[in-house]
C-alpha angles and dihedrals in degrees: 000000000000111000091223092066110100112216115213105249094229088062089066124089110240089224105043096023087220130118109283116243096181109021115196133179122230125208092269091062097249120129122225136168106269096234093051098046092044091054089048095049103034109023094035091039092222121146102192131093109254092219105038097025087222121136115266099230097184121047092201113111117213115212113239096217094171094056092043091055090048091053092047091050091049090050090051092049091051097043091114088064093057097266111147121215110228120219123255106271118247109251117246117255117277119249092222090056090055093047090052090048091055093045093051092048091069093067098070147354090249091056090049091055090046090050094052092048091052091047090051089054092048094048091054095053104070146324093257089065091054091059091046090051089051092051090050092056098253095141090056090046092051092045089056091056091047092048092048086055093214093184091146092058107086121222095183137330094293107036146030129239088259092055092050094045091049092051091049092047090054095046092050088074090212122208125258091254093056092045089054090049090052089053095044099040119155097213097080095257116143104202093182093055090046092053091047091054090053090048087055101046110008131108116274094259093047091047088054093049091047090053093048092049092047089054092051093047096047091049089066097035122119117250091252091060092048094049091051097053113137121243088246089070090062093042092055095042090054089047090054088054091049094049094049093211093172140334090254093052092047092052091045091053091050090048089054092054092046091051100043105033096078091061127089115309094337092116090061092046091051092048091050089051090058098254094143094057090043093054092051092048090051092049090051090057109092093201089057091052093055090089111050096210092069096052090044092057092044089054091048089053091049090050092051094047094046088060088079126063094238090053094051092048092051090046092054091046089065108085095212099041101100094041093049095048092045091050092055094057110109090000106088114022143314090266093052092046092050093050092045091053089048090053092051091046092052091051095041093049100046106023104038113148127159091254093049093049090049091049091051089051093048093048092054098252093131093049091048092051090050089051090052088059091055102046132070105269136125120308092230091054090051091049092054092046090050091048092054093045092050091046091063101025093125092061101034108034097061096039116124087217091070114089114242094242089056092049088058090052093048111117116248 
């Protein structure tokens, strides 16, 4: 655009300061470009008007057709100066249309398939549609199909109605409020149990979506829900990790364990499901360690589980556990190093036997802890390393297995 062209100030969005392509009015009477105000309200999770600072009481955005036509006319008049006229924006889907679509789907299997296909099309169009679908009760509708587990009802040649509903439910990117409603529904549906069943028997893609949705739901769940999780949740989450369906599913499964293990008896449930052995196997896999976030979460899970006696016993039952954890110190990140030292401290404090202390010495744990004290890493990590070294100084400090330079670094 030519710099000499003066743009009328009321054509500019107050947020982006660019010409509005789809001007909409919020409840405070101020006009914004749709994309900018939606990002402000929904991505930024703010509920105030950027200009007036007043609360936006109604999330509905009213198209400002008059202003949009003015802007388009101005663009046309100034086309010779390089100003491009933007097309008339496609209106967002109507809530009443969605509600009718859902209502009609109850009449037959064919209508249900037709409904899901139309919803898939609407979801792919724009983010505004996703919020309209949410307001029309689509997440609850899809959750009902998922909970009914209609795997025998075919959607198309490659998937069932349940598979398609699950995929749509994930791609809706539903809000925290709706996720809580799905968890606390009053119609007897148990969305967590439904997702677990799909994780057990579904296709690979559906198992991945179920894991990702379970992660999102448990992130907003109340402590009481988390503490009452069934052992099957942990069994299937560990199985997802073992099967390595996808990187996203693996990280989601790790997120679930990180979020739920601190609550109630969930540590014991995770240990019984084989989570300790699974974390060690993951950490031994070099391809898994290529992205530091995965190993960090695996080490956090190990730290949480080693805070209970069953977890420490299971950890020591794995022949490679100590060596793997020791190796990861100072190799991945500060977070991973800190958690690894915490794991070793838990084991060294509560499970110390002459044979274990000798094994830790032979595997280089003592040397690595001495190195931690010498390098630039977190003060809390150093404190825990020093605590463990001092705890067993009588055995370790005078050992001929400890290199001389490490003896000099040994804390007094």
